[in-house]
Coordinates of C-alpha atoms in Angstrom, one line a residue:
Chain A
M1 CA 137.8 5.6 -43.9
K2 CA 135.3 2.9 -43.0
L3 CA 131.5 3.6 -43.2
K4 CA 130.2 2.8 -39.7
Y5 CA 126.6 4.0 -39.8
K6 CA 124.2 5.5 -42.3
G7 CA 122.0 8.0 -40.4
K8 CA 118.9 10.0 -41.5
T9 CA 120.7 13.3 -41.9
K10 CA 124.4 12.2 -41.6
D11 CA 126.7 9.3 -42.4
V12 CA 129.4 8.3 -40.0
Y13 CA 132.9 7.1 -40.9
E14 CA 135.7 5.8 -38.7
R15 CA 139.2 7.2 -39.4
E16 CA 142.4 5.2 -38.9
D17 CA 143.5 7.4 -36.1
G18 CA 140.4 6.4 -34.1
N19 CA 138.4 9.7 -34.7
Y20 CA 135.2 9.8 -36.6
V21 CA 134.0 11.8 -39.6
L22 CA 130.4 13.0 -39.9
Q23 CA 129.2 13.5 -43.5
F24 CA 126.4 16.0 -43.5
K25 CA 123.6 15.2 -46.0
D26 CA 120.9 17.4 -47.6
D27 CA 118.1 15.4 -45.9
V28 CA 116.1 16.8 -43.0
T29 CA 113.6 15.1 -40.7
G30 CA 109.9 15.6 -41.2
E31 CA 106.9 14.2 -42.8
D32 CA 105.3 14.7 -46.2
G33 CA 107.8 17.4 -47.2
V34 CA 107.3 19.4 -44.0
F35 CA 110.2 20.0 -41.7
D36 CA 109.8 18.7 -38.1
P37 CA 112.9 18.3 -35.9
G38 CA 110.9 15.8 -33.7
A39 CA 110.1 13.5 -36.6
N40 CA 111.7 10.1 -37.1
T41 CA 111.6 10.0 -40.9
V42 CA 113.4 12.0 -43.6
G43 CA 110.7 14.4 -44.7
L44 CA 112.4 16.3 -47.4
S45 CA 115.7 16.9 -49.1
M46 CA 116.9 20.5 -49.6
E47 CA 119.9 21.5 -51.6
G48 CA 122.4 23.1 -49.3
A49 CA 120.9 21.7 -46.1
G50 CA 124.0 19.6 -45.3
K51 CA 126.3 22.6 -45.7
A52 CA 124.1 24.9 -43.7
G53 CA 123.8 22.3 -40.9
L54 CA 127.6 21.9 -40.8
R55 CA 128.2 25.7 -40.8
L56 CA 125.8 26.3 -38.0
T57 CA 127.1 23.3 -36.0
T58 CA 130.6 24.5 -36.4
F59 CA 129.6 28.0 -35.3
F60 CA 127.9 26.7 -32.1
F61 CA 130.5 24.0 -31.2
E62 CA 133.3 26.6 -31.5
K63 CA 131.3 28.9 -29.3
L64 CA 130.8 26.1 -26.7
Q65 CA 134.5 25.4 -26.8
E66 CA 135.3 29.0 -25.9
K67 CA 133.1 28.5 -22.9
N68 CA 134.8 25.3 -21.9
I69 CA 131.8 23.1 -22.5
P70 CA 133.0 19.7 -23.7
T71 CA 131.9 18.6 -27.2
H72 CA 133.2 15.9 -29.6
Y73 CA 134.1 18.6 -32.2
I74 CA 137.7 18.6 -33.6
D75 CA 137.4 20.4 -36.9
A76 CA 135.3 20.9 -40.0
N77 CA 135.8 20.8 -43.8
M78 CA 133.2 22.9 -45.6
D79 CA 134.0 21.8 -49.1
K80 CA 133.6 18.1 -48.2
Q81 CA 130.7 18.8 -45.9
T82 CA 132.4 16.8 -43.1
M83 CA 133.1 17.3 -39.4
T84 CA 135.9 15.4 -37.6
V85 CA 134.9 14.4 -34.1
K86 CA 136.3 12.5 -31.1
P87 CA 134.9 9.0 -30.5
A88 CA 132.1 8.7 -27.9
S89 CA 129.8 6.0 -26.8
V90 CA 126.1 6.9 -26.5
F91 CA 123.8 6.2 -23.5
G92 CA 122.0 2.9 -24.0
E93 CA 121.2 2.7 -27.7
G94 CA 120.8 6.5 -27.9
L95 CA 119.1 9.1 -25.8
E96 CA 117.9 12.6 -26.7
V97 CA 117.7 15.5 -24.3
I98 CA 115.2 18.1 -25.1
C99 CA 115.1 21.6 -23.7
R100 CA 111.7 23.4 -24.1
Y101 CA 111.1 27.1 -24.0
R102 CA 107.6 26.9 -25.4
A103 CA 105.0 24.1 -25.4
V104 CA 104.9 22.7 -28.9
G105 CA 105.5 19.3 -30.7
S106 CA 105.4 16.1 -28.7
F107 CA 105.2 17.9 -25.4
L108 CA 101.9 19.4 -26.4
R109 CA 100.7 16.1 -27.9
R110 CA 101.2 14.5 -24.6
Y111 CA 100.3 17.2 -22.1
G112 CA 97.9 19.4 -24.1
K113 CA 95.3 18.9 -21.4
Y114 CA 97.5 21.0 -19.1
A115 CA 99.4 23.3 -21.4
E116 CA 98.3 25.8 -24.1
E117 CA 100.1 25.7 -27.4
G118 CA 103.1 28.0 -27.3
Q119 CA 102.9 28.5 -23.6
P120 CA 106.4 29.5 -22.1
L121 CA 108.1 26.5 -20.4
D122 CA 111.3 28.2 -19.1
G123 CA 113.8 25.7 -20.3
F124 CA 112.0 22.6 -19.2
I125 CA 114.1 19.5 -19.8
E126 CA 113.0 16.0 -20.7
M127 CA 114.6 12.9 -22.2
T128 CA 113.4 10.5 -24.9
L129 CA 114.8 7.2 -26.1
K130 CA 116.0 6.9 -29.7
D131 CA 113.7 4.1 -30.8
D132 CA 112.0 4.6 -34.2
E133 CA 109.9 1.5 -33.7
R134 CA 108.4 2.7 -30.4
G135 CA 108.1 6.4 -31.5
D136 CA 111.0 7.8 -29.3
P137 CA 109.2 7.3 -25.9
P138 CA 109.8 9.9 -23.2
I139 CA 111.5 8.4 -20.1
S140 CA 111.9 9.6 -16.5
K141 CA 115.0 9.8 -14.4
E142 CA 113.8 6.8 -12.3
A143 CA 113.3 4.6 -15.4
L144 CA 116.6 5.6 -16.9
V145 CA 118.4 4.7 -13.7
M146 CA 116.4 1.5 -13.2
L147 CA 117.1 0.3 -16.8
R148 CA 120.8 1.2 -16.3
I149 CA 120.8 3.6 -19.2
L150 CA 122.2 6.4 -16.9
T151 CA 123.3 6.8 -13.4
E152 CA 121.6 9.5 -11.2
K153 CA 124.7 11.6 -11.4
E154 CA 124.9 11.3 -15.2
Y155 CA 121.2 12.3 -15.4
D156 CA 121.9 15.4 -13.4
T157 CA 125.0 16.3 -15.4
L158 CA 123.0 15.9 -18.7
K159 CA 120.3 18.1 -17.4
Q160 CA 122.7 20.8 -16.3
L161 CA 124.7 20.7 -19.5
T162 CA 121.6 20.8 -21.6
K163 CA 120.2 23.8 -19.9
Q164 CA 123.6 25.6 -20.2
I165 CA 124.0 24.8 -23.9
S166 CA 120.4 25.6 -24.8
D167 CA 120.6 28.9 -23.1
I168 CA 123.7 29.8 -25.1
V169 CA 121.9 28.8 -28.4
K170 CA 118.8 30.8 -27.3
E171 CA 120.9 33.9 -26.6
E172 CA 122.7 33.7 -30.0
L173 CA 119.4 33.4 -31.8
L174 CA 117.9 36.3 -29.8
K175 CA 120.7 38.5 -31.2
K176 CA 119.0 38.0 -34.6
N177 CA 115.5 38.4 -33.2
I178 CA 114.9 34.7 -33.5
E179 CA 113.2 32.9 -30.7
L180 CA 114.2 29.3 -29.7
Y181 CA 111.1 27.2 -29.0
D182 CA 112.9 23.9 -28.3
I183 CA 116.1 22.1 -29.1
K184 CA 117.2 18.4 -29.0
L185 CA 120.7 17.5 -28.0
E186 CA 122.7 14.3 -27.8
F187 CA 125.5 13.4 -25.5
G188 CA 128.0 10.6 -25.2
R189 CA 130.8 9.3 -22.9
S190 CA 134.3 10.2 -24.3
S191 CA 137.2 7.7 -24.0
D192 CA 138.2 9.6 -20.8
G193 CA 134.8 8.9 -19.4
D194 CA 133.7 12.5 -19.6
I195 CA 130.2 13.5 -20.8
I196 CA 130.4 15.4 -24.0
L197 CA 128.0 17.0 -26.4
I198 CA 127.9 15.0 -29.7
D199 CA 125.9 15.1 -33.0
E200 CA 125.0 18.6 -34.2
I201 CA 123.4 21.9 -33.3
S202 CA 121.7 23.2 -36.4
G203 CA 118.3 24.1 -37.8
G204 CA 117.6 20.4 -38.0
N205 CA 117.4 19.8 -34.3
M206 CA 115.6 22.8 -33.1
R207 CA 112.4 24.8 -33.6
A208 CA 113.1 28.5 -34.1
Y209 CA 110.6 31.3 -34.8
K210 CA 110.9 34.8 -36.1
N211 CA 108.0 37.2 -36.0
G212 CA 105.7 34.3 -35.0
E213 CA 106.7 32.3 -38.1
P214 CA 108.8 29.1 -38.0
V215 CA 112.3 29.6 -39.4
Q216 CA 113.3 26.8 -41.8
P217 CA 116.7 25.1 -41.3
L218 CA 118.4 26.7 -44.3
E219 CA 117.0 30.2 -43.4
L220 CA 118.2 29.8 -39.9
E221 CA 121.8 29.3 -41.0
R222 CA 121.6 32.4 -43.2
L223 CA 120.0 34.6 -40.4
V224 CA 122.4 33.5 -37.6
L225 CA 125.6 33.6 -39.6
E226 CA 125.0 36.8 -41.7
A227 CA 127.2 39.7 -40.7
Chain B
M1 CA 71.4 11.1 -4.4
K2 CA 72.6 13.0 -7.4
L3 CA 74.5 11.3 -10.3
K4 CA 77.8 13.2 -10.6
Y5 CA 79.7 11.1 -13.1
K6 CA 79.3 8.0 -15.2
G7 CA 82.6 6.1 -15.4
K8 CA 83.7 3.1 -17.4
T9 CA 83.3 0.7 -14.6
K10 CA 81.6 2.7 -11.9
D11 CA 79.0 5.5 -11.6
V12 CA 79.4 8.2 -8.9
Y13 CA 76.6 9.7 -6.9
E14 CA 76.7 12.6 -4.4
R15 CA 74.9 12.1 -1.1
E16 CA 73.2 14.8 0.8
D17 CA 75.6 14.5 3.7
G18 CA 78.5 15.4 1.4
N19 CA 79.8 11.8 1.0
Y20 CA 79.8 9.9 -2.3
V21 CA 78.4 6.6 -3.4
L22 CA 80.2 4.5 -6.0
Q23 CA 78.0 2.1 -7.9
F24 CA 80.1 -0.8 -9.2
K25 CA 79.1 -2.0 -12.7
D26 CA 79.7 -5.3 -14.5
D27 CA 81.9 -3.6 -17.1
V28 CA 85.7 -4.1 -17.2
T29 CA 88.3 -2.3 -19.3
G30 CA 89.9 -4.0 -22.2
E31 CA 89.6 -4.4 -26.0
D32 CA 87.6 -6.7 -28.2
G33 CA 86.4 -8.8 -25.3
V34 CA 89.8 -9.2 -23.7
F35 CA 90.5 -7.8 -20.2
D36 CA 93.3 -5.3 -20.0
P37 CA 93.6 -3.1 -16.8
G38 CA 95.7 -0.6 -18.8
A39 CA 93.0 -0.1 -21.5
N40 CA 90.9 3.0 -21.9
T41 CA 87.8 1.4 -23.2
V42 CA 85.2 -1.0 -21.8
G43 CA 86.3 -4.3 -23.3
L44 CA 83.7 -6.6 -22.0
S45 CA 80.8 -6.9 -19.5
M46 CA 80.8 -9.9 -17.1
E47 CA 77.9 -10.8 -14.9
G48 CA 79.1 -10.5 -11.3
A49 CA 82.2 -8.3 -12.1
G50 CA 80.7 -5.4 -10.2
K51 CA 80.1 -7.4 -7.1
A52 CA 83.5 -9.1 -7.3
G53 CA 85.2 -5.7 -7.7
L54 CA 83.4 -4.3 -4.7
R55 CA 84.1 -7.3 -2.5
L56 CA 87.8 -7.3 -3.3
T57 CA 88.0 -3.5 -2.9
T58 CA 86.3 -3.7 0.5
F59 CA 88.6 -6.5 1.6
F60 CA 91.7 -4.5 0.7
F61 CA 90.5 -1.1 1.9
E62 CA 89.6 -2.6 5.3
K63 CA 93.1 -4.2 5.4
L64 CA 94.7 -0.8 4.7
Q65 CA 92.5 0.8 7.3
E66 CA 93.9 -1.7 9.9
K67 CA 97.4 -0.6 8.9
N68 CA 96.4 3.1 9.2
I69 CA 96.8 3.8 5.5
P70 CA 94.3 6.6 4.7
T71 CA 91.6 5.7 2.1
H72 CA 88.3 7.3 1.1
Y73 CA 86.4 4.1 2.2
I74 CA 83.5 4.5 4.6
D75 CA 81.4 1.3 4.1
A76 CA 80.0 -1.0 1.5
N77 CA 76.6 -2.5 0.6
M78 CA 77.0 -5.8 -1.2
D79 CA 73.3 -6.1 -2.2
K80 CA 73.2 -2.7 -3.8
Q81 CA 76.8 -3.1 -5.2
T82 CA 77.7 0.3 -3.7
M83 CA 80.5 1.7 -1.6
T84 CA 80.2 4.9 0.4
V85 CA 83.3 7.1 0.4
K86 CA 84.6 10.4 1.7
P87 CA 84.8 13.3 -0.8
A88 CA 88.2 13.9 -2.4
S89 CA 89.6 16.0 -5.2
V90 CA 91.8 14.4 -7.7
F91 CA 95.2 15.7 -8.9
G92 CA 94.8 17.8 -12.1
E93 CA 92.1 16.1 -14.1
G94 CA 93.1 12.7 -12.8
L95 CA 96.4 10.9 -12.3
E96 CA 97.2 7.2 -12.0
V97 CA 100.1 5.8 -10.1
I98 CA 101.3 2.4 -11.4
C99 CA 103.5 0.0 -9.4
R100 CA 105.3 -2.6 -11.6
Y101 CA 106.7 -5.8 -10.4
R102 CA 107.2 -7.3 -13.9
A103 CA 107.7 -5.6 -17.3
V104 CA 104.4 -6.0 -19.2
G105 CA 101.8 -3.7 -20.7
S106 CA 102.5 -0.1 -21.6
F107 CA 105.9 -0.2 -19.8
L108 CA 107.1 -2.9 -22.3
R109 CA 105.5 -1.1 -25.2
R110 CA 107.6 2.0 -24.4
Y111 CA 110.8 0.5 -23.1
G112 CA 110.9 -2.9 -24.8
K113 CA 114.3 -2.0 -26.3
Y114 CA 115.7 -2.2 -22.7
A115 CA 113.5 -4.7 -20.9
E116 CA 112.5 -8.3 -21.6
E117 CA 108.8 -9.3 -21.3
G118 CA 108.1 -10.4 -17.8
Q119 CA 111.4 -9.1 -16.4
P120 CA 111.2 -8.4 -12.6
L121 CA 111.0 -4.6 -11.9
D122 CA 111.1 -4.6 -8.1
G123 CA 108.1 -2.3 -7.5
F124 CA 109.0 0.4 -10.1
I125 CA 106.6 3.3 -9.9
E126 CA 105.4 5.6 -12.6
M127 CA 102.6 8.0 -13.1
T128 CA 100.2 8.5 -16.1
L129 CA 97.7 11.3 -16.8
K130 CA 94.1 10.2 -17.1
D131 CA 93.5 11.4 -20.7
D132 CA 91.6 9.1 -23.0
E133 CA 92.2 11.4 -26.0
R134 CA 96.0 11.3 -25.6
G135 CA 96.3 7.7 -24.5
D136 CA 97.1 8.3 -20.8
P137 CA 100.6 9.6 -21.3
P138 CA 103.3 8.8 -18.8
I139 CA 104.6 11.9 -17.0
S140 CA 107.7 12.6 -15.0
K141 CA 108.0 14.2 -11.6
E142 CA 109.5 17.3 -13.2
A143 CA 106.6 17.7 -15.6
L144 CA 104.0 17.1 -12.9
V145 CA 105.6 19.8 -10.8
M146 CA 106.1 22.2 -13.7
L147 CA 102.5 21.8 -14.8
R148 CA 101.3 22.3 -11.2
I149 CA 99.6 19.0 -11.1
L150 CA 101.5 18.0 -8.0
T151 CA 104.1 19.5 -5.6
E152 CA 107.4 17.7 -5.2
K153 CA 106.4 16.7 -1.7
E154 CA 103.0 15.3 -2.9
Y155 CA 104.9 13.3 -5.6
D156 CA 107.1 11.7 -3.0
T157 CA 104.1 11.0 -0.8
L158 CA 102.2 9.3 -3.7
K159 CA 105.3 7.2 -4.5
Q160 CA 105.8 6.1 -1.0
L161 CA 102.1 5.3 -0.4
T162 CA 101.8 3.4 -3.7
K163 CA 104.8 1.2 -2.8
Q164 CA 103.4 0.5 0.6
I165 CA 99.9 -0.3 -0.6
S166 CA 101.1 -2.3 -3.6
D167 CA 103.4 -4.4 -1.4
I168 CA 100.4 -5.2 0.9
V169 CA 98.3 -6.3 -2.1
K170 CA 101.2 -8.3 -3.5
E171 CA 101.7 -10.1 -0.1
E172 CA 97.9 -10.9 0.1
L173 CA 97.9 -12.4 -3.4
L174 CA 101.1 -14.4 -2.6
K175 CA 99.2 -16.2 0.2
K176 CA 97.1 -17.7 -2.5
N177 CA 100.1 -18.4 -4.8
I178 CA 99.1 -15.5 -7.1
E179 CA 101.8 -13.2 -8.4
L180 CA 101.1 -9.5 -8.8
Y181 CA 102.6 -8.1 -12.0
D182 CA 101.4 -4.6 -11.8
I183 CA 98.7 -2.4 -10.2
K184 CA 97.2 1.0 -10.9
L185 CA 96.1 3.2 -8.0
E186 CA 94.4 6.6 -7.7
F187 CA 94.7 9.1 -5.0
G188 CA 93.0 12.3 -4.0
R189 CA 93.2 15.2 -1.5
S190 CA 90.6 14.8 1.3
S191 CA 88.7 17.8 2.7
D192 CA 91.4 17.9 5.4
G193 CA 94.1 18.2 2.8
D194 CA 95.4 14.7 3.4
I195 CA 96.4 12.5 0.5
I196 CA 94.1 9.4 0.5
L197 CA 93.7 6.3 -1.7
I198 CA 90.5 6.6 -3.8
D199 CA 88.8 4.5 -6.4
E200 CA 89.1 0.7 -6.0
I201 CA 91.6 -2.2 -5.6
S202 CA 90.2 -5.1 -7.5
G203 CA 90.9 -7.4 -10.4
G204 CA 90.0 -4.6 -12.7
N205 CA 93.1 -2.5 -11.9
M206 CA 95.9 -5.0 -11.6
R207 CA 97.5 -7.8 -13.6
A208 CA 97.8 -11.0 -11.5
Y209 CA 99.2 -14.4 -12.6
K210 CA 98.9 -17.9 -11.3
N211 CA 101.1 -20.7 -12.6
G212 CA 102.2 -18.4 -15.4
E213 CA 98.6 -17.7 -16.5
P214 CA 96.7 -14.4 -16.2
V215 CA 94.0 -14.5 -13.5
Q216 CA 90.8 -12.9 -14.7
P217 CA 89.1 -10.3 -12.5
L218 CA 86.2 -12.5 -11.4
E219 CA 88.5 -15.4 -10.7
L220 CA 90.8 -13.2 -8.7
E221 CA 88.1 -12.3 -6.2
R222 CA 87.2 -16.0 -5.8
L223 CA 90.8 -17.1 -5.2
V224 CA 91.7 -14.2 -2.8
L225 CA 88.5 -14.4 -0.7
E226 CA 87.9 -18.1 -0.5
A227 CA 88.6 -19.5 2.9

């Protein structure tokens, strides 16, 4: 296997059969030791975070598979902390799609003049460019199309898939009395040209609250997967 | 007349007949003595800037009037450096509509991973909230509608009016071999509920270039209005 990319929370290897292997690490994004799914830096390392992320991702990706929502997931190996996935090319140099159920994080930092902290947003969707240097700027449909990062049709598909997937995650969390505040997804084009969900769905890319308190990534895995 | 608002480049007075008077000042936006129409601070004061801004605004607003494009303009008094305008309420707490013909300024700071400096943008339109504290964040149609700042129909009207007005300004500048790079407009709802152009159209709210060099606000007035 050939190392293709060292990410903040995962390393990516290419297999000889053309598929890829994601190695989940114990690092989570944040700043100064505080977890923040919207941050661009590794904020802290937590023993077991990689395994927890992989277990939760596997749980959600298998659930999406049952509902015929296309993802890059093939299988997972818990001992090695790896997930095997289909190849996919990202949009532009990487695009994140955020679904927001409550006004927190960068949404509030931008639009706090018009929104109260924690105000319900009913699954509001926005997209941001993956660009550490420029602070992951938000980008509109018009700009995405104009800069040829997405077609109009792809934008609409991403929006619809994101809402559908996020609602499924929200519902799963609700079964454990956890409320989903926001979640960040990534998509790619498969070799067949289909749009598929890539990356992960774990405590590392969402904000979840229980009894008004934020649920940390490791705790989320425990609460969601406990019998 | 009652002072209603002290702005960065203009003061606003309310007249007894319900109309408003804009007092043009010699201040222009920028930083450290360098003019920047996208800046949120007064960067420098230039003798004659107020009069030049008023003359250019009057020139363009009268041109728009001829073409039946609705503005708040009633008349101007060059000696007093004032413009009398119809009352209008702004969208939210203020919204700016930018029409971009070349990639410079905040567009490039956000999307520089996908655009070259100075790349043609063909009249690309985006909106930003007037919010000094939050650095005038860009905002999408979806967010504007969701936050009830605009209706979908109002968004489309603003976009169409902005393109139409900006193209007229671009064409006027071209007659003097000046190229319009970008321009920032403001709109309001009139007492009849119509959407009208408000504020000003001057060197202070656009980037204009001649022979590859930026044209300063005062110089722009001289070049455009000279016989």
